[in-house]
Amino acid sequence: AQSVAQPEDQVNVAEGNPLTVKCTYSVSGNPYLFWYVQYPNRGLQFLLKYITGDNLVKGSYGFEAEFNKSQTSFHLKKPSALVSDSALYFCAVRDPPGGGNKLTFGTGTQLKVEL
Amino acid sequence: EAGVAQSPRYKIIEKRQSVAFWCNPISGHATLYWYQQILGQGPKLLIQFQNNGVVDDSQLPKDRFSAERLKGVDSTLKIQPAKLEDSAVYLCASSLEPGTGELFFGEGSRLTVL
C-alpha cells in the first residue's frame, strides 16, 4: 500500500529563514507525490506535485520540493519564510495509474513562522 | 470561479442521531471526493465519484455512512446513526480529471458527536 510519513508534528522557523518540512514515502512503482496546505478554518489547497522529470519541483507561493529517490523523500522547502506561511502542511501520494487515483495523506506538519 | 461549497459548516448532534452534509463541486468537475479528517490525522478518503458513479468506497463504513451524487453534480453524505468516533471534519473535494491528483477542497463541515 502507498503511504507517506511526516516525522515532525511541528516546525518552528523565524521569518526570513529557510524552511523545510519533511516527508518520506513508501510506494510500489513510480511515486506520484503532492504537497497541500491548510490554513485555519479553510480547505486544503494544492501546492505542488512530482510525477516525473526534474527532481526540484516549483509550486505556489514560492514553495518548492525536492524529490530524492535514494532517500525516498519529498521535502517541502522555501528559501525565506513568511509569517503568512504559518499553516498545516500535508504530504500525499497518489495510487499508480489503474489503481483508482486515490490520494493518501500524511498526518500533517504544523508550520509556525515567527517574527 | 466559484469554489467547492459545503454546508453546514458546523453541526453538533448526540450519538445515535443522524446528520447530512451537502457539497456542490466546481462547475464542470466530474470527480467528487468525500474525505474524513479526524483531529491530528490526515484526511482519509471515504468515497470517490466519477460523474454519478462510485469509483472507490472501500473505506466508507457502509453500515452507517451513505453518499449519493444524483445527476452527477451535487452530493450528500449521510451518517445514521452517528457514533462518538465520527466527530471530525468532513471535506468535499472535486477535480477536473481523476488522475491529476490536483483536488480543490471545500472549507469542510465540522461534526461534533456528543
PDB file of C-alpha atoms in Angstrom:
ATOM      1  CA  ALA A   1       0.000   0.000   0.000  1.00  0.00           C
ATOM      2  CA  GLN A   2       1.096   3.537  -0.737  1.00  0.00           C
ATOM      3  CA  SER A   3       1.964   5.684   2.272  1.00  0.00           C
ATOM      4  CA  VAL A   4       3.747   8.854   3.307  1.00  0.00           C
ATOM      5  CA  ALA A   5       5.214   9.796   6.649  1.00  0.00           C
ATOM      6  CA  GLN A   6       5.724  13.258   8.095  1.00  0.00           C
ATOM      7  CA  PRO A   7       8.093  12.807  11.031  1.00  0.00           C
ATOM      8  CA  GLU A   8       7.596  16.254  12.557  1.00  0.00           C
ATOM      9  CA  ASP A   9       4.320  17.351  14.144  1.00  0.00           C
ATOM     10  CA  GLN A  10       5.509  20.951  14.252  1.00  0.00           C
ATOM     11  CA  VAL A  11       8.247  23.041  12.702  1.00  0.00           C
ATOM     12  CA  ASN A  12       9.173  26.470  14.035  1.00  0.00           C
ATOM     13  CA  VAL A  13      11.195  28.933  11.997  1.00  0.00           C
ATOM     14  CA  ALA A  14      11.968  32.634  12.148  1.00  0.00           C
ATOM     15  CA  GLU A  15      10.686  34.882   9.384  1.00  0.00           C
ATOM     16  CA  GLY A  16      13.276  35.304   6.665  1.00  0.00           C
ATOM     17  CA  ASN A  17      14.970  31.994   7.407  1.00  0.00           C
ATOM     18  CA  PRO A  18      14.745  28.996   5.090  1.00  0.00           C
ATOM     19  CA  LEU A  19      12.208  26.332   5.978  1.00  0.00           C
ATOM     20  CA  THR A  20      11.993  22.603   5.365  1.00  0.00           C
ATOM     21  CA  VAL A  21       9.015  20.352   6.028  1.00  0.00           C
ATOM     22  CA  LYS A  22       9.929  16.696   5.755  1.00  0.00           C
ATOM     23  CA  CYS A  23       8.132  13.862   4.005  1.00  0.00           C
ATOM     24  CA  THR A  24       9.183  10.301   3.234  1.00  0.00           C
ATOM     25  CA  TYR A  25       7.257   7.885   1.077  1.00  0.00           C
ATOM     26  CA  SER A  26       6.693   4.187   0.570  1.00  0.00           C
ATOM     27  CA  VAL A  27       5.300   3.126  -2.800  1.00  0.00           C
ATOM     28  CA  SER A  28       5.386   0.261  -5.227  1.00  0.00           C
ATOM     29  CA  GLY A  29       6.482   1.542  -8.582  1.00  0.00           C
ATOM     30  CA  ASN A  30       6.962   5.172  -9.549  1.00  0.00           C
ATOM     31  CA  PRO A  31       5.824   7.698  -6.940  1.00  0.00           C
ATOM     32  CA  TYR A  32       3.245  10.401  -7.589  1.00  0.00           C
ATOM     33  CA  LEU A  33       3.756  12.884  -4.754  1.00  0.00           C
ATOM     34  CA  PHE A  34       1.946  16.035  -3.667  1.00  0.00           C
ATOM     35  CA  TRP A  35       2.006  18.808  -1.111  1.00  0.00           C
ATOM     36  CA  TYR A  36      -1.123  20.521   0.170  1.00  0.00           C
ATOM     37  CA  VAL A  37      -1.514  23.380   2.659  1.00  0.00           C
ATOM     38  CA  GLN A  38      -4.392  24.023   5.061  1.00  0.00           C
ATOM     39  CA  TYR A  39      -4.877  27.465   6.561  1.00  0.00           C
ATOM     40  CA  PRO A  40      -7.039  27.784   9.709  1.00  0.00           C
ATOM     41  CA  ASN A  41     -10.729  27.128   9.022  1.00  0.00           C
ATOM     42  CA  ARG A  42     -10.019  26.688   5.322  1.00  0.00           C
ATOM     43  CA  GLY A  43      -9.968  23.737   2.970  1.00  0.00           C
ATOM     44  CA  LEU A  44      -6.770  22.167   1.719  1.00  0.00           C
ATOM     45  CA  GLN A  45      -5.029  23.884  -1.179  1.00  0.00           C
ATOM     46  CA  PHE A  46      -2.795  22.210  -3.732  1.00  0.00           C
ATOM     47  CA  LEU A  47       0.816  23.478  -3.633  1.00  0.00           C
ATOM     48  CA  LEU A  48       2.819  21.296  -5.994  1.00  0.00           C
ATOM     49  CA  LYS A  49       3.325  17.798  -7.345  1.00  0.00           C
ATOM     50  CA  TYR A  50       6.016  15.459  -8.608  1.00  0.00           C
ATOM     51  CA  ILE A  51       5.194  12.960 -11.320  1.00  0.00           C
ATOM     52  CA  THR A  52       8.369  12.607 -13.383  1.00  0.00           C
ATOM     53  CA  GLY A  53      11.199  14.812 -14.555  1.00  0.00           C
ATOM     54  CA  ASP A  54      13.247  17.369 -12.665  1.00  0.00           C
ATOM     55  CA  ASN A  55      13.822  16.436  -9.031  1.00  0.00           C
ATOM     56  CA  LEU A  56      13.218  20.035  -7.946  1.00  0.00           C
ATOM     57  CA  VAL A  57       9.576  20.972  -8.324  1.00  0.00           C
ATOM     58  CA  LYS A  58       8.367  24.552  -8.012  1.00  0.00           C
ATOM     59  CA  GLY A  59       4.919  25.397  -6.750  1.00  0.00           C
ATOM     60  CA  SER A  60       2.668  28.131  -5.425  1.00  0.00           C
ATOM     61  CA  TYR A  61       3.646  30.918  -3.003  1.00  0.00           C
ATOM     62  CA  GLY A  62       7.393  30.423  -3.562  1.00  0.00           C
ATOM     63  CA  PHE A  63       7.438  26.853  -2.296  1.00  0.00           C
ATOM     64  CA  GLU A  64       9.452  24.085  -3.892  1.00  0.00           C
ATOM     65  CA  ALA A  65      10.011  20.425  -3.144  1.00  0.00           C
ATOM     66  CA  GLU A  66      12.978  18.167  -3.724  1.00  0.00           C
ATOM     67  CA  PHE A  67      12.394  14.581  -4.796  1.00  0.00           C
ATOM     68  CA  ASN A  68      15.136  12.195  -3.660  1.00  0.00           C
ATOM     69  CA  LYS A  69      14.695   8.650  -4.864  1.00  0.00           C
ATOM     70  CA  SER A  70      17.584   7.138  -2.914  1.00  0.00           C
ATOM     71  CA  GLN A  71      16.279   8.570   0.356  1.00  0.00           C
ATOM     72  CA  THR A  72      12.598   8.092  -0.605  1.00  0.00           C
ATOM     73  CA  SER A  73      11.951  11.672   0.424  1.00  0.00           C
ATOM     74  CA  PHE A  74       9.972  14.611  -0.894  1.00  0.00           C
ATOM     75  CA  HIS A  75      10.776  17.533   1.402  1.00  0.00           C
ATOM     76  CA  LEU A  76       8.995  20.866   1.055  1.00  0.00           C
ATOM     77  CA  LYS A  77      11.216  23.935   1.095  1.00  0.00           C
ATOM     78  CA  LYS A  78      11.131  27.698   0.894  1.00  0.00           C
ATOM     79  CA  PRO A  79      14.227  29.938   0.838  1.00  0.00           C
ATOM     80  CA  SER A  80      12.730  32.679   3.023  1.00  0.00           C
ATOM     81  CA  ALA A  81       9.765  32.030   5.312  1.00  0.00           C
ATOM     82  CA  LEU A  82       6.933  34.493   5.879  1.00  0.00           C
ATOM     83  CA  VAL A  83       4.632  34.743   8.893  1.00  0.00           C
ATOM     84  CA  SER A  84       1.761  34.165   6.463  1.00  0.00           C
ATOM     85  CA  ASP A  85       3.214  30.727   5.643  1.00  0.00           C
ATOM     86  CA  SER A  86       2.102  29.531   9.078  1.00  0.00           C
ATOM     87  CA  ALA A  87      -0.324  26.689   8.360  1.00  0.00           C
ATOM     88  CA  LEU A  88      -0.742  22.911   8.367  1.00  0.00           C
ATOM     89  CA  TYR A  89       1.113  21.135   5.562  1.00  0.00           C
ATOM     90  CA  PHE A  90       0.235  17.702   4.214  1.00  0.00           C
ATOM     91  CA  CYS A  91       2.280  15.424   2.036  1.00  0.00           C
ATOM     92  CA  ALA A  92       0.299  12.968  -0.102  1.00  0.00           C
ATOM     93  CA  VAL A  93       0.852  10.082  -2.502  1.00  0.00           C
ATOM     94  CA  ARG A  94      -1.427   9.031  -5.322  1.00  0.00           C
ATOM     95  CA  ASP A  95      -2.246   5.490  -6.376  1.00  0.00           C
ATOM     96  CA  PRO A  96      -0.414   4.461  -9.535  1.00  0.00           C
ATOM     97  CA  PRO A  97      -2.274   4.577 -12.867  1.00  0.00           C
ATOM     98  CA  GLY A  98      -5.024   1.988 -12.896  1.00  0.00           C
ATOM     99  CA  GLY A  99      -5.167   1.959  -9.104  1.00  0.00           C
ATOM    100  CA  GLY A 100      -8.075   4.344  -8.672  1.00  0.00           C
ATOM    101  CA  ASN A 101      -6.150   7.596  -8.333  1.00  0.00           C
ATOM    102  CA  LYS A 102      -6.780   7.786  -4.584  1.00  0.00           C
ATOM    103  CA  LEU A 103      -4.708  10.317  -2.635  1.00  0.00           C
ATOM    104  CA  THR A 104      -3.327   9.102   0.703  1.00  0.00           C
ATOM    105  CA  PHE A 105      -2.300  11.904   3.040  1.00  0.00           C
ATOM    106  CA  GLY A 106       0.275  12.062   5.796  1.00  0.00           C
ATOM    107  CA  THR A 107      -0.597  13.206   9.301  1.00  0.00           C
ATOM    108  CA  GLY A 108       0.417  16.788   8.663  1.00  0.00           C
ATOM    109  CA  THR A 109       3.098  19.166   9.951  1.00  0.00           C
ATOM    110  CA  GLN A 110       2.173  22.430  11.633  1.00  0.00           C
ATOM    111  CA  LEU A 111       4.482  25.196  10.432  1.00  0.00           C
ATOM    112  CA  LYS A 112       4.857  28.207  12.684  1.00  0.00           C
ATOM    113  CA  VAL A 113       6.776  31.197  11.376  1.00  0.00           C
ATOM    114  CA  GLU A 114       7.584  33.834  13.973  1.00  0.00           C
ATOM    115  CA  LEU A 115       8.878  37.372  13.734  1.00  0.00           C
TER     116      LEU A 115
ATOM    117  CA  GLU B   1     -14.533  30.899 -10.429  1.00  0.00           C
ATOM    118  CA  ALA B   2     -16.671  29.672  -7.532  1.00  0.00           C
ATOM    119  CA  GLY B   3     -15.031  27.110  -5.275  1.00  0.00           C
ATOM    120  CA  VAL B   4     -16.369  23.951  -3.713  1.00  0.00           C
ATOM    121  CA  ALA B   5     -19.344  24.777  -1.497  1.00  0.00           C
ATOM    122  CA  GLN B   6     -20.197  22.784   1.603  1.00  0.00           C
ATOM    123  CA  SER B   7     -22.906  23.042   4.230  1.00  0.00           C
ATOM    124  CA  PRO B   8     -23.432  23.157   7.083  1.00  0.00           C
ATOM    125  CA  ARG B   9     -20.072  24.426   8.331  1.00  0.00           C
ATOM    126  CA  TYR B  10     -20.714  23.186  11.837  1.00  0.00           C
ATOM    127  CA  LYS B  11     -23.036  20.569  13.297  1.00  0.00           C
ATOM    128  CA  ILE B  12     -23.441  19.259  16.824  1.00  0.00           C
ATOM    129  CA  ILE B  13     -25.544  16.152  17.407  1.00  0.00           C
ATOM    130  CA  GLU B  14     -25.936  13.446  20.002  1.00  0.00           C
ATOM    131  CA  LYS B  15     -24.831   9.888  19.372  1.00  0.00           C
ATOM    132  CA  ARG B  16     -27.334   7.744  17.510  1.00  0.00           C
ATOM    133  CA  GLN B  17     -28.771  10.780  15.755  1.00  0.00           C
ATOM    134  CA  SER B  18     -28.429  11.308  12.016  1.00  0.00           C
ATOM    135  CA  VAL B  19     -26.755  14.063  10.027  1.00  0.00           C
ATOM    136  CA  ALA B  20     -26.356  15.011   6.392  1.00  0.00           C
ATOM    137  CA  PHE B  21     -23.733  17.099   4.653  1.00  0.00           C
ATOM    138  CA  TRP B  22     -24.078  18.706   1.265  1.00  0.00           C
ATOM    139  CA  CYS B  23     -21.453  19.521  -1.332  1.00  0.00           C
ATOM    140  CA  ASN B  24     -21.548  21.438  -4.585  1.00  0.00           C
ATOM    141  CA  PRO B  25     -18.345  20.951  -6.603  1.00  0.00           C
ATOM    142  CA  ILE B  26     -16.720  23.348  -9.018  1.00  0.00           C
ATOM    143  CA  SER B  27     -18.716  23.561 -12.217  1.00  0.00           C
ATOM    144  CA  GLY B  28     -17.521  21.054 -14.780  1.00  0.00           C
ATOM    145  CA  HIS B  29     -15.595  18.881 -12.341  1.00  0.00           C
ATOM    146  CA  ALA B  30     -16.597  15.305 -12.977  1.00  0.00           C
ATOM    147  CA  THR B  31     -14.812  13.777  -9.993  1.00  0.00           C
ATOM    148  CA  LEU B  32     -16.038  14.349  -6.451  1.00  0.00           C
ATOM    149  CA  TYR B  33     -14.489  13.113  -3.211  1.00  0.00           C
ATOM    150  CA  TRP B  34     -15.558  12.967   0.417  1.00  0.00           C
ATOM    151  CA  TYR B  35     -12.738  12.863   2.962  1.00  0.00           C
ATOM    152  CA  GLN B  36     -12.901  12.479   6.734  1.00  0.00           C
ATOM    153  CA  GLN B  37     -10.323  14.437   8.744  1.00  0.00           C
ATOM    154  CA  ILE B  38     -10.102  13.482  12.410  1.00  0.00           C
ATOM    155  CA  LEU B  39      -8.222  15.898  14.655  1.00  0.00           C
ATOM    156  CA  GLY B  40      -4.484  15.234  14.474  1.00  0.00           C
ATOM    157  CA  GLN B  41      -4.756  12.997  11.428  1.00  0.00           C
ATOM    158  CA  GLY B  42      -4.538  13.462   7.698  1.00  0.00           C
ATOM    159  CA  PRO B  43      -7.661  13.366   5.551  1.00  0.00           C
ATOM    160  CA  LYS B  44      -8.918   9.868   4.766  1.00  0.00           C
ATOM    161  CA  LEU B  45     -10.882   9.143   1.594  1.00  0.00           C
ATOM    162  CA  LEU B  46     -14.398   7.910   2.265  1.00  0.00           C
ATOM    163  CA  ILE B  47     -15.815   7.816  -1.243  1.00  0.00           C
ATOM    164  CA  GLN B  48     -14.960   8.949  -4.753  1.00  0.00           C
ATOM    165  CA  PHE B  49     -17.488   9.591  -7.509  1.00  0.00           C
ATOM    166  CA  GLN B  50     -16.862   9.896 -11.228  1.00  0.00           C
ATOM    167  CA  ASN B  51     -19.948  11.719 -12.508  1.00  0.00           C
ATOM    168  CA  ASN B  52     -22.727   9.869 -10.653  1.00  0.00           C
ATOM    169  CA  GLY B  53     -20.925   6.532 -10.374  1.00  0.00           C
ATOM    170  CA  VAL B  54     -18.899   5.310  -7.398  1.00  0.00           C
ATOM    171  CA  VAL B  55     -15.197   4.730  -8.156  1.00  0.00           C
ATOM    172  CA  ASP B  56     -13.941   3.894  -4.669  1.00  0.00           C
ATOM    173  CA  ASP B  57     -15.885   3.435  -1.438  1.00  0.00           C
ATOM    174  CA  SER B  58     -13.599   0.887   0.162  1.00  0.00           C
ATOM    175  CA  GLN B  59     -13.076   2.977   3.324  1.00  0.00           C
ATOM    176  CA  LEU B  60     -16.701   4.042   3.762  1.00  0.00           C
ATOM    177  CA  PRO B  61     -18.320   2.442   6.861  1.00  0.00           C
ATOM    178  CA  LYS B  62     -21.342   1.304   4.934  1.00  0.00           C
ATOM    179  CA  ASP B  63     -23.297   0.209   7.993  1.00  0.00           C
ATOM    180  CA  ARG B  64     -23.766   3.852   8.964  1.00  0.00           C
ATOM    181  CA  PHE B  65     -22.440   6.079   6.177  1.00  0.00           C
ATOM    182  CA  SER B  66     -24.041   6.619   2.800  1.00  0.00           C
ATOM    183  CA  ALA B  67     -23.403   9.022  -0.031  1.00  0.00           C
ATOM    184  CA  GLU B  68     -25.012   9.843  -3.308  1.00  0.00           C
ATOM    185  CA  ARG B  69     -24.367  12.098  -6.245  1.00  0.00           C
ATOM    186  CA  LEU B  70     -27.574  12.295  -8.172  1.00  0.00           C
ATOM    187  CA  LYS B  71     -27.292  13.845 -11.641  1.00  0.00           C
ATOM    188  CA  GLY B  72     -23.522  13.916 -11.320  1.00  0.00           C
ATOM    189  CA  VAL B  73     -23.309  17.343  -9.695  1.00  0.00           C
ATOM    190  CA  ASP B  74     -24.232  17.906  -6.014  1.00  0.00           C
ATOM    191  CA  SER B  75     -23.516  15.247  -3.440  1.00  0.00           C
ATOM    192  CA  THR B  76     -24.839  14.368   0.002  1.00  0.00           C
ATOM    193  CA  LEU B  77     -23.039  12.408   2.703  1.00  0.00           C
ATOM    194  CA  LYS B  78     -25.223  10.936   5.444  1.00  0.00           C
ATOM    195  CA  ILE B  79     -24.366   9.370   8.778  1.00  0.00           C
ATOM    196  CA  GLN B  80     -27.016   7.332  10.576  1.00  0.00           C
ATOM    197  CA  PRO B  81     -26.696   6.563  13.419  1.00  0.00           C
ATOM    198  CA  ALA B  82     -23.726   8.689  14.458  1.00  0.00           C
ATOM    199  CA  LYS B  83     -21.090   7.471  16.897  1.00  0.00           C
ATOM    200  CA  LEU B  84     -18.722   9.472  19.065  1.00  0.00           C
ATOM    201  CA  GLU B  85     -15.798   8.489  16.841  1.00  0.00           C
ATOM    202  CA  ASP B  86     -17.476  10.151  13.849  1.00  0.00           C
ATOM    203  CA  SER B  87     -16.524  13.553  15.269  1.00  0.00           C
ATOM    204  CA  ALA B  88     -14.379  15.002  12.505  1.00  0.00           C
ATOM    205  CA  VAL B  89     -14.258  17.497   9.674  1.00  0.00           C
ATOM    206  CA  TYR B  90     -15.854  16.175   6.510  1.00  0.00           C
ATOM    207  CA  LEU B  91     -14.143  17.578   3.463  1.00  0.00           C
ATOM    208  CA  CYS B  92     -15.563  17.585  -0.015  1.00  0.00           C
ATOM    209  CA  ALA B  93     -13.239  17.980  -2.971  1.00  0.00           C
ATOM    210  CA  SER B  94     -13.548  17.942  -6.730  1.00  0.00           C
ATOM    211  CA  SER B  95     -11.194  17.632  -9.661  1.00  0.00           C
ATOM    212  CA  LEU B  96     -11.479  18.176 -13.369  1.00  0.00           C
ATOM    213  CA  GLU B  97      -9.826  14.877 -14.119  1.00  0.00           C
ATOM    214  CA  PRO B  98      -9.362  11.985 -11.685  1.00  0.00           C
ATOM    215  CA  GLY B  99      -5.743  11.266 -12.489  1.00  0.00           C
ATOM    216  CA  THR B 100      -4.117  14.631 -11.818  1.00  0.00           C
ATOM    217  CA  GLY B 101      -4.124  14.485  -8.018  1.00  0.00           C
ATOM    218  CA  GLU B 102      -4.930  18.195  -8.025  1.00  0.00           C
ATOM    219  CA  LEU B 103      -8.009  18.407  -5.866  1.00  0.00           C
ATOM    220  CA  PHE B 104      -9.981  21.523  -4.971  1.00  0.00           C
ATOM    221  CA  PHE B 105     -11.310  21.308  -1.430  1.00  0.00           C
ATOM    222  CA  GLY B 106     -14.224  22.980   0.253  1.00  0.00           C
ATOM    223  CA  GLU B 107     -13.883  24.507   3.714  1.00  0.00           C
ATOM    224  CA  GLY B 108     -15.310  21.424   5.351  1.00  0.00           C
ATOM    225  CA  SER B 109     -18.175  20.544   7.674  1.00  0.00           C
ATOM    226  CA  ARG B 110     -17.162  20.104  11.292  1.00  0.00           C
ATOM    227  CA  LEU B 111     -19.197  17.446  13.093  1.00  0.00           C
ATOM    228  CA  THR B 112     -19.236  17.050  16.865  1.00  0.00           C
ATOM    229  CA  VAL B 113     -20.995  13.998  18.245  1.00  0.00           C
ATOM    230  CA  LEU B 114     -21.811  14.199  21.963  1.00  0.00           C
TER     231      LEU B 114
END
